[in-house]
Coordinates of C-alpha atoms and ligand atoms in Angstrom, one line a residue:
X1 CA 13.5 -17.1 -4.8
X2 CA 14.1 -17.6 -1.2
X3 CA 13.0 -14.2 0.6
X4 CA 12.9 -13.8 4.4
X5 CA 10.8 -10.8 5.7
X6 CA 11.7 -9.4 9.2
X7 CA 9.0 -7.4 10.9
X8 CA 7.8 -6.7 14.2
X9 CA 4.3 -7.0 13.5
X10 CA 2.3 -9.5 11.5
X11 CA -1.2 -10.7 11.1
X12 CA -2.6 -12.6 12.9
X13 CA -0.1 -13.4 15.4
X14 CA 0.4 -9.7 16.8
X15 CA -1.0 -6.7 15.4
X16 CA -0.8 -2.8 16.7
X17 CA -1.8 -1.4 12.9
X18 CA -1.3 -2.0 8.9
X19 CA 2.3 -2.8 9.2
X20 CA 1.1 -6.6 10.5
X21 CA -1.6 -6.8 8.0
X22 CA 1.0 -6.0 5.1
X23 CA 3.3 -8.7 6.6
X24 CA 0.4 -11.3 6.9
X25 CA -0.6 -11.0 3.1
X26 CA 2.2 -9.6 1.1
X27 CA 4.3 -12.8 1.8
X28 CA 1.4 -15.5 1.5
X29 CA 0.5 -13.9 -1.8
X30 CA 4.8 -13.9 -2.5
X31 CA 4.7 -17.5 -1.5
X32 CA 1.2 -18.3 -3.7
X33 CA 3.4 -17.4 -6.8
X34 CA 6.5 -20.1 -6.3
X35 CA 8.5 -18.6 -4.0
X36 CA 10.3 -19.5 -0.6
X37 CA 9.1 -17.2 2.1
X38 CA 9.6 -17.2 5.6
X39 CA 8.6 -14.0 8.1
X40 CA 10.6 -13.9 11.5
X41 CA 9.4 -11.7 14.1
X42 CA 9.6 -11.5 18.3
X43 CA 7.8 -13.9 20.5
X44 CA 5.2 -12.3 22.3
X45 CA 2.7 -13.0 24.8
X46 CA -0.2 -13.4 22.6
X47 CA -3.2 -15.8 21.9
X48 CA -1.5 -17.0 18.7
X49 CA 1.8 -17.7 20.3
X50 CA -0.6 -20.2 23.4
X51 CA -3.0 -22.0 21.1
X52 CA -0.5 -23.1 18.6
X53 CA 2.0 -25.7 17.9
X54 CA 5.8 -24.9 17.4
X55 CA 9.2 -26.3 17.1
X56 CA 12.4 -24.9 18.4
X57 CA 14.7 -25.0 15.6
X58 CA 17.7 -22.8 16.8
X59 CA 18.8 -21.5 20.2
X60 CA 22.0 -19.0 21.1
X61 CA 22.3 -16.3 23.0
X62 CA 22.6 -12.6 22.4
X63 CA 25.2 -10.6 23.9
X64 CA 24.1 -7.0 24.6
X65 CA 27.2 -5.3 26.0
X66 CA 27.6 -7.0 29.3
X67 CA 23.9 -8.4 29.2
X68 CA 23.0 -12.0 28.2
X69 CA 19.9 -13.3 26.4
X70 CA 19.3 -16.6 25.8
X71 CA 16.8 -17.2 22.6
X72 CA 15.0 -20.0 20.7
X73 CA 14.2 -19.5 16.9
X74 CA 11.1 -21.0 16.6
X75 CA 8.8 -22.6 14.1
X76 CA 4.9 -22.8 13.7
X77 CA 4.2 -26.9 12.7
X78 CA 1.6 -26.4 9.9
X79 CA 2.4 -23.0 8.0
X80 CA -0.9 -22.7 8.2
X81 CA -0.7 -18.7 7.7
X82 CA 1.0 -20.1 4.0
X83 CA 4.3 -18.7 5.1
X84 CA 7.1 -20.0 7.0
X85 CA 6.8 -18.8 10.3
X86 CA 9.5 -18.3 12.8
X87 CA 9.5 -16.5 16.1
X88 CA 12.4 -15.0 18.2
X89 CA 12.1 -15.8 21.2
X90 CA 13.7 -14.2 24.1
X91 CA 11.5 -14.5 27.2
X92 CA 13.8 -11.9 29.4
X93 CA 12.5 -9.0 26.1
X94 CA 9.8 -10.0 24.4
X95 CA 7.4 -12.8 27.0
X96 CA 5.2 -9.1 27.4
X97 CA 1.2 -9.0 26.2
X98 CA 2.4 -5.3 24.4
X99 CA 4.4 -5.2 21.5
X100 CA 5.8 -1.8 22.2
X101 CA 5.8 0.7 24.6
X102 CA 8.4 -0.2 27.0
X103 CA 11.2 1.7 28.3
X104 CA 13.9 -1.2 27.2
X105 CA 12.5 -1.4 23.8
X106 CA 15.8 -0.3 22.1
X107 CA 17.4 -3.5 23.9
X108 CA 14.6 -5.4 23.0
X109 CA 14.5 -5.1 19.4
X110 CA 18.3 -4.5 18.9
X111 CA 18.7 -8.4 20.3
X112 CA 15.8 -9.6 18.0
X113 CA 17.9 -8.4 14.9
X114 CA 21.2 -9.7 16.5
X115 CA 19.6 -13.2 17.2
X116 CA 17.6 -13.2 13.7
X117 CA 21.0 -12.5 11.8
X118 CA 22.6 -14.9 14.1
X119 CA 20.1 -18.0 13.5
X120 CA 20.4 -16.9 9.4
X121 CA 23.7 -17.0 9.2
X122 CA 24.0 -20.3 11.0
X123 CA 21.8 -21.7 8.0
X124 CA 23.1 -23.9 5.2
X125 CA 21.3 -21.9 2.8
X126 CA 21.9 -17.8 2.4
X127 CA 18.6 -15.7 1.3
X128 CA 18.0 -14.2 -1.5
X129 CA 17.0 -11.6 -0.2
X130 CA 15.9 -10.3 3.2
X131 CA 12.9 -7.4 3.3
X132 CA 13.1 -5.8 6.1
X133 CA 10.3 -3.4 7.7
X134 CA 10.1 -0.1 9.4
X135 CA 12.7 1.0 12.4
X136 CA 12.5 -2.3 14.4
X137 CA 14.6 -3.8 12.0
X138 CA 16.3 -1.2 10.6
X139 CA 20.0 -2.1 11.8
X140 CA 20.2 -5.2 10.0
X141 CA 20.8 -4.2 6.5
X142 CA 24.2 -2.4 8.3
X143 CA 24.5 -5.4 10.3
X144 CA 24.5 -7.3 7.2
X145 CA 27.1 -4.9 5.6
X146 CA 29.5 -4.0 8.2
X147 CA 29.8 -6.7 11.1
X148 CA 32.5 -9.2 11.4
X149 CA 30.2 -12.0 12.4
X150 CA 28.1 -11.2 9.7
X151 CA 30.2 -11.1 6.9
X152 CA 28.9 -14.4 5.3
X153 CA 25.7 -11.5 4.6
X154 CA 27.8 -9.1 3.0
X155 CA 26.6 -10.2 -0.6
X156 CA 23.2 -10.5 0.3
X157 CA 21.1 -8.2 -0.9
X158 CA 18.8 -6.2 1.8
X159 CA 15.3 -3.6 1.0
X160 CA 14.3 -1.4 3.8
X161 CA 9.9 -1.3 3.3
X162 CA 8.8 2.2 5.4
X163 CA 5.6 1.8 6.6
X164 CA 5.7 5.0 9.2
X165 CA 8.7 7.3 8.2
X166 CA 7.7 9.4 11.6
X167 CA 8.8 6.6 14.1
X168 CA 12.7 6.1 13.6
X169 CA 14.5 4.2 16.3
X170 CA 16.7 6.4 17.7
X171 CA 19.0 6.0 20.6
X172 CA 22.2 7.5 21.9
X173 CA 25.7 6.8 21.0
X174 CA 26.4 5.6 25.0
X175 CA 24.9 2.2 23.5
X176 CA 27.0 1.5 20.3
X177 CA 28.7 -1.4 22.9
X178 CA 25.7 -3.3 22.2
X179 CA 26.3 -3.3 18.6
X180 CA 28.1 -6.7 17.2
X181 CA 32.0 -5.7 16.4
X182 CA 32.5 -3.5 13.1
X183 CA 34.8 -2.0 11.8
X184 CA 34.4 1.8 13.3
X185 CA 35.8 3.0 10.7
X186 CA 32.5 3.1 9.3
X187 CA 30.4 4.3 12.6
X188 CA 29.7 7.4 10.8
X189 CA 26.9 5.4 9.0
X190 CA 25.0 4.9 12.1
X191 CA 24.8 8.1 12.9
X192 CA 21.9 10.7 11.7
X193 CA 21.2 14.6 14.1
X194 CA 23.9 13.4 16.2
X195 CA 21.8 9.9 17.4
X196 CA 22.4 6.3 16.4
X197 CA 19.0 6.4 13.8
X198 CA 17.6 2.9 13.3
X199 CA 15.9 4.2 10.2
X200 CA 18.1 6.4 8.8
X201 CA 21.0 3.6 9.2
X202 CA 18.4 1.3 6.9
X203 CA 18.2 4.4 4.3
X204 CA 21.5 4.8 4.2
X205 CA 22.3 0.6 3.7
X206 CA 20.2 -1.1 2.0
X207 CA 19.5 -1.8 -1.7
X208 CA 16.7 -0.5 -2.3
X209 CA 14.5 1.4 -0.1
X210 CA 10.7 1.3 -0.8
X211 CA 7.6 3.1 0.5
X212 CA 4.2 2.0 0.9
X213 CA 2.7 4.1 -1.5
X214 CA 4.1 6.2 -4.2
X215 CA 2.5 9.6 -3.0
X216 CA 4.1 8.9 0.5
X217 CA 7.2 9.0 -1.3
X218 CA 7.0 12.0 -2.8
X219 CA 5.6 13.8 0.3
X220 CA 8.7 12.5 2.5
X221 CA 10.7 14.5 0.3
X222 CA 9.9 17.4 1.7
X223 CA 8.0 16.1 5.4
X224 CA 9.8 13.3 6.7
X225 CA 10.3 14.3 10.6
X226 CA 14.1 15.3 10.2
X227 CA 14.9 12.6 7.2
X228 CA 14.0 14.5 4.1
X229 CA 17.6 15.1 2.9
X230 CA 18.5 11.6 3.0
X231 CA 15.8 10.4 1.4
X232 CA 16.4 12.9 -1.7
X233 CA 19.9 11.4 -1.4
X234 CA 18.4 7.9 -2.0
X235 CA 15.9 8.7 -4.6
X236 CA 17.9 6.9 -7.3
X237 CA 17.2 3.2 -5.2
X238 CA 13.8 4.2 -3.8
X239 CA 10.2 3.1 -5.3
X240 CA 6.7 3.7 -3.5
X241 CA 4.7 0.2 -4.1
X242 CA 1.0 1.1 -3.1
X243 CA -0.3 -1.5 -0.5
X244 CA -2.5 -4.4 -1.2
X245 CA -4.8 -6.2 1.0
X246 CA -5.5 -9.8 1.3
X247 CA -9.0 -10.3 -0.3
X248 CA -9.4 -13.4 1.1
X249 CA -9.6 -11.9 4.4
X250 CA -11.8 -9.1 3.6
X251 CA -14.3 -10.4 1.4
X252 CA -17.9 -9.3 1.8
X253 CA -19.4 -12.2 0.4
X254 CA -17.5 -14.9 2.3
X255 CA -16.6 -13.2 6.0
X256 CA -17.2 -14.9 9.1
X257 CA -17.3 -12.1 11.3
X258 CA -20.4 -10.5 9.2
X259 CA -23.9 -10.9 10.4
X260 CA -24.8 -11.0 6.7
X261 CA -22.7 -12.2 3.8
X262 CA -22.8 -9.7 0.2
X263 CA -21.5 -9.1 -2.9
X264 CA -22.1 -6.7 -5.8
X265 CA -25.4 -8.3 -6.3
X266 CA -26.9 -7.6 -3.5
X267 CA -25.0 -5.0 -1.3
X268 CA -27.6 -2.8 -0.6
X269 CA -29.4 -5.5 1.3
X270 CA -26.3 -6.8 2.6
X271 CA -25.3 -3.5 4.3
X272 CA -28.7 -2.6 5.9
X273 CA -28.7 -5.8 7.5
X274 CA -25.2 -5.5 8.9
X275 CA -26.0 -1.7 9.9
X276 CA -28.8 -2.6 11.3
X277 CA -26.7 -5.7 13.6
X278 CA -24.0 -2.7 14.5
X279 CA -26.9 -0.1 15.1
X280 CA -28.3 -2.8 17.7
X281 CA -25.3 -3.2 19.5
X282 CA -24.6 0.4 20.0
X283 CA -28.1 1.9 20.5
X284 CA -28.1 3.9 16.7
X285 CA -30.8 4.7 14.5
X286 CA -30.2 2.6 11.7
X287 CA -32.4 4.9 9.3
X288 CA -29.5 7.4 9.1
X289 CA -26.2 7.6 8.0
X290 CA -24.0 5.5 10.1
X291 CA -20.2 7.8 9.9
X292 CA -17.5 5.1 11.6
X293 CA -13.6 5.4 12.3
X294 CA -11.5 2.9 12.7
X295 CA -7.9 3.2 14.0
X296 CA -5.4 4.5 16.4
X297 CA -6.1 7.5 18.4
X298 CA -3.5 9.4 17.9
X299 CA -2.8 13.4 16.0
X300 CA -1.2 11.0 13.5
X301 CA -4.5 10.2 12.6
X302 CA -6.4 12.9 13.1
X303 CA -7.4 11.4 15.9
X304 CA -7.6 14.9 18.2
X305 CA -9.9 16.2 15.9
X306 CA -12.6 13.8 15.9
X307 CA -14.3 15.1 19.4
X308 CA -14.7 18.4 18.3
X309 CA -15.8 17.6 14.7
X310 CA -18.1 15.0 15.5
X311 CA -19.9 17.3 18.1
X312 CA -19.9 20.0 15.7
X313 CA -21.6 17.5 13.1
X314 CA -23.6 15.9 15.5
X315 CA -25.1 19.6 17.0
X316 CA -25.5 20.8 13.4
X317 CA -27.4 17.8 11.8
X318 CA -28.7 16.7 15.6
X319 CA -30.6 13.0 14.9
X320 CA -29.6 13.2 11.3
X321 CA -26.4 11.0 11.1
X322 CA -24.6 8.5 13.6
X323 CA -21.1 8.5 14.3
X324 CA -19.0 5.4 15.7
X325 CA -15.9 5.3 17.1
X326 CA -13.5 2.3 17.6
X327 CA -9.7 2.6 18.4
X328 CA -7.5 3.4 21.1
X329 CA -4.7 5.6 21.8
X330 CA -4.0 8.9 23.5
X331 CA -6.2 9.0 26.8
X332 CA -7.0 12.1 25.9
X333 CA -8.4 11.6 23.3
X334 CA -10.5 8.8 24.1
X335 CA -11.8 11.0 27.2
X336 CA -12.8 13.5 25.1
X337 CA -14.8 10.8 22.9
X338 CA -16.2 9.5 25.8
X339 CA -17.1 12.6 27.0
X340 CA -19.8 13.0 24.2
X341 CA -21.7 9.8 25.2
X342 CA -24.3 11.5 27.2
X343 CA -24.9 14.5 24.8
X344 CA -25.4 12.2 21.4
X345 CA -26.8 8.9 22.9
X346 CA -28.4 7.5 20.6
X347 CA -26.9 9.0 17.6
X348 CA -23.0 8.0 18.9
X349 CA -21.1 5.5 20.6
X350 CA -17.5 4.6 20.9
X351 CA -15.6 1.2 21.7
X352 CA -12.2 2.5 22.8
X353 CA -9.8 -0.8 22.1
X354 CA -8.9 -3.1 19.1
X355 CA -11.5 -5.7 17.9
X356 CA -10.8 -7.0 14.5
X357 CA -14.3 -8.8 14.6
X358 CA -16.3 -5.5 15.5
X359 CA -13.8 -4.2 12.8
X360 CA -14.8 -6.4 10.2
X361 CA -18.7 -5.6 11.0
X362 CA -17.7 -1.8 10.8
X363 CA -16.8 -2.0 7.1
X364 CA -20.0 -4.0 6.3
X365 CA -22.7 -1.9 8.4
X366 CA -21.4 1.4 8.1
X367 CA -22.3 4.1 5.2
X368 CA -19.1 6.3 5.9
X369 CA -15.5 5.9 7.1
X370 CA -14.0 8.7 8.6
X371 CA -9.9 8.8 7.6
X372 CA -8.7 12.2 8.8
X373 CA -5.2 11.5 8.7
X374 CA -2.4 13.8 9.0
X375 CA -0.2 11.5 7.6
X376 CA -1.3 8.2 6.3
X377 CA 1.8 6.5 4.5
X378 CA -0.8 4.0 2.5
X379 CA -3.7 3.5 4.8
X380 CA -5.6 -0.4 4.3
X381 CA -8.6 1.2 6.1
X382 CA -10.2 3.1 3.1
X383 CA -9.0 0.0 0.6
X384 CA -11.0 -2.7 3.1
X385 CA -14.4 0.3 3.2
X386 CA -14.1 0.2 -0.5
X387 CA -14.4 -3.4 -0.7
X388 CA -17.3 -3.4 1.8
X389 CA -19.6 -0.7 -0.1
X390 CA -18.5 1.8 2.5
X391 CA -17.9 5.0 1.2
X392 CA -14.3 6.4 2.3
X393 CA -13.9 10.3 3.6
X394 CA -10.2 11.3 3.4
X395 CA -7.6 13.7 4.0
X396 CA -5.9 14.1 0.4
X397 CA -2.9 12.3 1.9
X398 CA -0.4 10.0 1.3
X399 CA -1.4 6.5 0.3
X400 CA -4.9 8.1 0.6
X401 CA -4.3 10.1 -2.2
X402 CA -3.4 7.5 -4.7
X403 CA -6.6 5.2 -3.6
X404 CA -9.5 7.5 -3.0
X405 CA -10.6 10.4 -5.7
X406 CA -13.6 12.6 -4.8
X407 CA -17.1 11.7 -6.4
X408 CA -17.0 15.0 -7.4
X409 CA -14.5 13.9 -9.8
X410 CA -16.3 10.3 -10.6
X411 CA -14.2 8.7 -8.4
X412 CA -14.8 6.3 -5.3
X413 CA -15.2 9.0 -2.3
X414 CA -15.2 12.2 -0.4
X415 CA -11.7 14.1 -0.4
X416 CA -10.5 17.3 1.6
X417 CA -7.4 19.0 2.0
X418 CA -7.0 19.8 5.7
X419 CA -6.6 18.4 8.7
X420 CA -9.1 20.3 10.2
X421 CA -12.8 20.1 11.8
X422 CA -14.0 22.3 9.5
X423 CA -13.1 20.3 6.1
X424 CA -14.3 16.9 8.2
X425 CA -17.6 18.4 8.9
X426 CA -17.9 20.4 5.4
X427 CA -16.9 16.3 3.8
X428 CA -19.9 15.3 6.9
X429 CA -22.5 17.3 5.3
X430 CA -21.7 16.2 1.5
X431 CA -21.9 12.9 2.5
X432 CA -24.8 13.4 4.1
X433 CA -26.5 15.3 1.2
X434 CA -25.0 12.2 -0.8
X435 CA -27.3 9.5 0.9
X436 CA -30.6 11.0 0.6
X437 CA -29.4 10.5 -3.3
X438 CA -29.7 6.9 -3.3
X439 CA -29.0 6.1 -7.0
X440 CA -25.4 8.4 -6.9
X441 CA -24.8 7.0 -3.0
X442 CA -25.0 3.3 -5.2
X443 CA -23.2 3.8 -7.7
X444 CA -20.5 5.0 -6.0
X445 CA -20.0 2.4 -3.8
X446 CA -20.4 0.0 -6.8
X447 CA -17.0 1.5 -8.2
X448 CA -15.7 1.0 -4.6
X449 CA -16.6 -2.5 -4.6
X450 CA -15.1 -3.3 -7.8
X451 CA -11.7 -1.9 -7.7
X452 CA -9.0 -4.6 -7.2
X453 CA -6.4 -3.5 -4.5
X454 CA -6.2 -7.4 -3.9
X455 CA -2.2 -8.3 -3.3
X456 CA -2.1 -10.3 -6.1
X457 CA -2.1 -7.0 -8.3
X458 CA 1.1 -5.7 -6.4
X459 CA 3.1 -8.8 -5.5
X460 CA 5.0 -8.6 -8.4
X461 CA 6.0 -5.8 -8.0
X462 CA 8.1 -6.4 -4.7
X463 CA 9.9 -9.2 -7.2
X464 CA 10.6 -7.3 -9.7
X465 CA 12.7 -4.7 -6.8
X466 CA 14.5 -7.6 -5.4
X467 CA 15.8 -9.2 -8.9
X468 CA 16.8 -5.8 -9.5
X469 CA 18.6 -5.7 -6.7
X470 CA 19.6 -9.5 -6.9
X471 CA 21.2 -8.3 -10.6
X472 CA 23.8 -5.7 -8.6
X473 CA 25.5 -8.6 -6.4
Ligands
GLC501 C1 1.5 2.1 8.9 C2 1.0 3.3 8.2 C3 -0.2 3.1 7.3 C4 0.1 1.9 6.4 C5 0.5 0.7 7.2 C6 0.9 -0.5 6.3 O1 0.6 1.7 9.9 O2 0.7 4.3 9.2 O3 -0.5 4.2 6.5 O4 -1.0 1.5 5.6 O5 1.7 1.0 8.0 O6 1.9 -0.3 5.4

């Protein structure tokens, strides 16, 4: 099967959060099992995009209204990533270190999806299938359906993947010029609260519309930042396909980025030595319980309540536990993080700023990981902690409710219920009544260790949605 995936994000050529690591593992592992894939994304300014080799293998030009973009499709030499890729490239848009964040990102990723469909359609060969993911691309299944220029698509079947229901691409009906001709007879389709609604439009149009996790799925029934109608509307083509992570990557035993290599066997060993590495670095007492979180800084994530309830566990249990903090985000946030150095040194630390090495150490070295998540459509974080021995600590949501289940119930980690500094630091003081019980504190992360979230488990699944949809041409 020949399957393109469209995305704005992917591991490791640019990554803001899980949506790249999905789109640098789901398609390898797709690929792995016989079939075609190639991922197309935007040409930034990155590392990735400088130290390697590609080939331009279609140019055109994107008309926005009355703007012009010039563009080049093109193509990494070795596939080393064990994917096709292909990058948009529009310098005028897209030659920026950020992936979003601008006040022209609207233009920028309407003329990505123009110039991808354009360089598709151009192609002897017509997909499959075409995945596409979150907002960014969330025009293109209409694009696909409606457009004049585009009508060679029309039979091609198209699956929405919603990574973050809460972000949705909306923009005002002032732009609708910059949309390729349609028929407006059908404009009504791109509407959603009275905007054009990237998101909503890819609800509404594609085949199938699948979540990242099948709890996420039922909770935007009812939460969905203005969408829940519509999605009890598409129920009857919509599936929730838990994430899987690339164990290749995240492998205790075989990681690069580790100071000390483990496996089942010998974790406990493995983990002390990493701790100890991470306690080093960041001036921590490596004879207590080492708490980390890893992530955005943003309410999203709980990320506002992490000041307040790591000084309230810090003051309680005062040189009893560590706490570690790496992400960035709100400034706000991170002041108020930063804030605490003084008071806790010794005991805390933050890195505010993405560093998938120090990441990768994180899982190994801590005993802990802090997922406080208001809304956590799957969440990789507490599947990569598993496989590291690290016990996860959750808010019972979304994808985290499907992958963690309280110890209390003999499952694989610390659950609570609200987003609130008093269930984190209630989960703080369990876990740290957990680790002066050694044999339990073990065993559980023995079952964390040997669950398989691996890829390979899910792949299928994806496959089995696009035949389906494959069978309704
Ligand atoms: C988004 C979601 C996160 C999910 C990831 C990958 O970042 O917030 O929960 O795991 O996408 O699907």
């Amino acid at each position: 099967m020949e399957i393109f995936h469209i995305s704005a994000e992917c591991y490791p050529v640019a990554k803001v959060g899980g949506l790249a690591d999905v789109v640098g593992a789901l398609p390898k592992y797709q690929n792995n099992a016989g079939h075609r894939v190639r991922v197309v994304m935007p040409c930034y300014d990155t590392k990735f995009r400088k130290e390697n080799e590609f080939e331009c293998v279609h140019w055109g030009h994107v008309k926005l209204g009355n703007f012009n973009f010039p563009f080049n499709i093109l193509k990494e030499q070795t596939d080393k990533l064990e994917f096709e890729l292909y990058l948009v490239e529009i310098p005028e848009l897209f030659d920026r270190k950020e992936v979003y964040g601008y006040e022209d990102d609207i233009e920028r990723f309407l003329s990505f999806q123009i110039a991808a469909l354009d360089w598709i359609i151009g192609r002897n060969e017509i997909p499959d299938v075409i995945n596409c993911h979150d907002h960014h691309t969330g025009l293109i299944p209409f694009m696909m359906l409606y457009c004049d220029k585009y009508q060679k698509l029309q039979n091609t079947p198209s699956m929405i993947t919603i990574h973050n229901g809460l972000y949705q691409g909306q923009f005002g009906f002032d732009k609708l010029y910059y949309l390729p001709e349609f028929d407006l007879a059908h404009v009504k389709v791109l509407e959603w609260d009275n905007c054009i609604n990237s998101l909503a439009v890819a609800i509404k149009c594609a085949w199938a519309v699948t979540t990242v996790s099948p709890n996420y799925l039922n909770e935007i029934n009812y939460s969905a930042n203005g969408l829940e109608s519509l999605f009890n509307l598409v129920r009857y083509k919509s599936k929730g396909i838990l994430n899987g992570i690339d164990v290749e990557v995240w492998d205790p035993a075989t990681d690069a980025m580790l100071e000390k290599n483990y496996s089942l066997k010998n974790f406990e060993k493995g983990k002390q030595e990493n701790k100890e590495k991470l306690c080093n670095l960041f001036n921590l007492d490596p004879s207590k319980p080492l708490f980390s979180f890893i992530g955005r800084l943003l309410e999203e994530k709980g990320g506002d309540l992490l000041p307040h309830a790591s000084a309230l566990a810090l003051s309680e249990n005062f040189q009893e536990l560590n706490i570690l903090i790496l992400g960035s985000g709100n400034a706000v946030i991170e002041t108020q993080l930063n804030s605490l150095l003084s008071d806790y040194k010794g005991n805390y630390n933050t890195f505010i700023g993405y560093n998938e090495e120090l990441a990768h150490l994180i899982y190994a070295g801590s005993d802990f990981l802090l997922m406080p998540s208001r809304v956590e459509p799957c969440g990789l974080n507490q599947m990569y902690s598993l496989r590291y021995g690290t016990i996860p600590i959750v808010r019972r949501t979304g994808g985290l409710k499907d992958t963690v289940i309280d110890f209390g119930d003999d499952g694989n980690g610390i659950c609570h219920d609200q987003a609130s500094v008093g269930d984190i630091c209630y989960s703080i003081q369990r876990a740290v009544d957990l680790y002066d019980d050694k044999k339990s504190l073990n065993k559980i992360r023995e079952i964390g260790m040997k669950t398989d979230h691996s890829w390979g488990r899910v792949c299928q699944e994806y496959i089995d949605i696009y035949n389906l949809i494959i069978s309704k041409k």
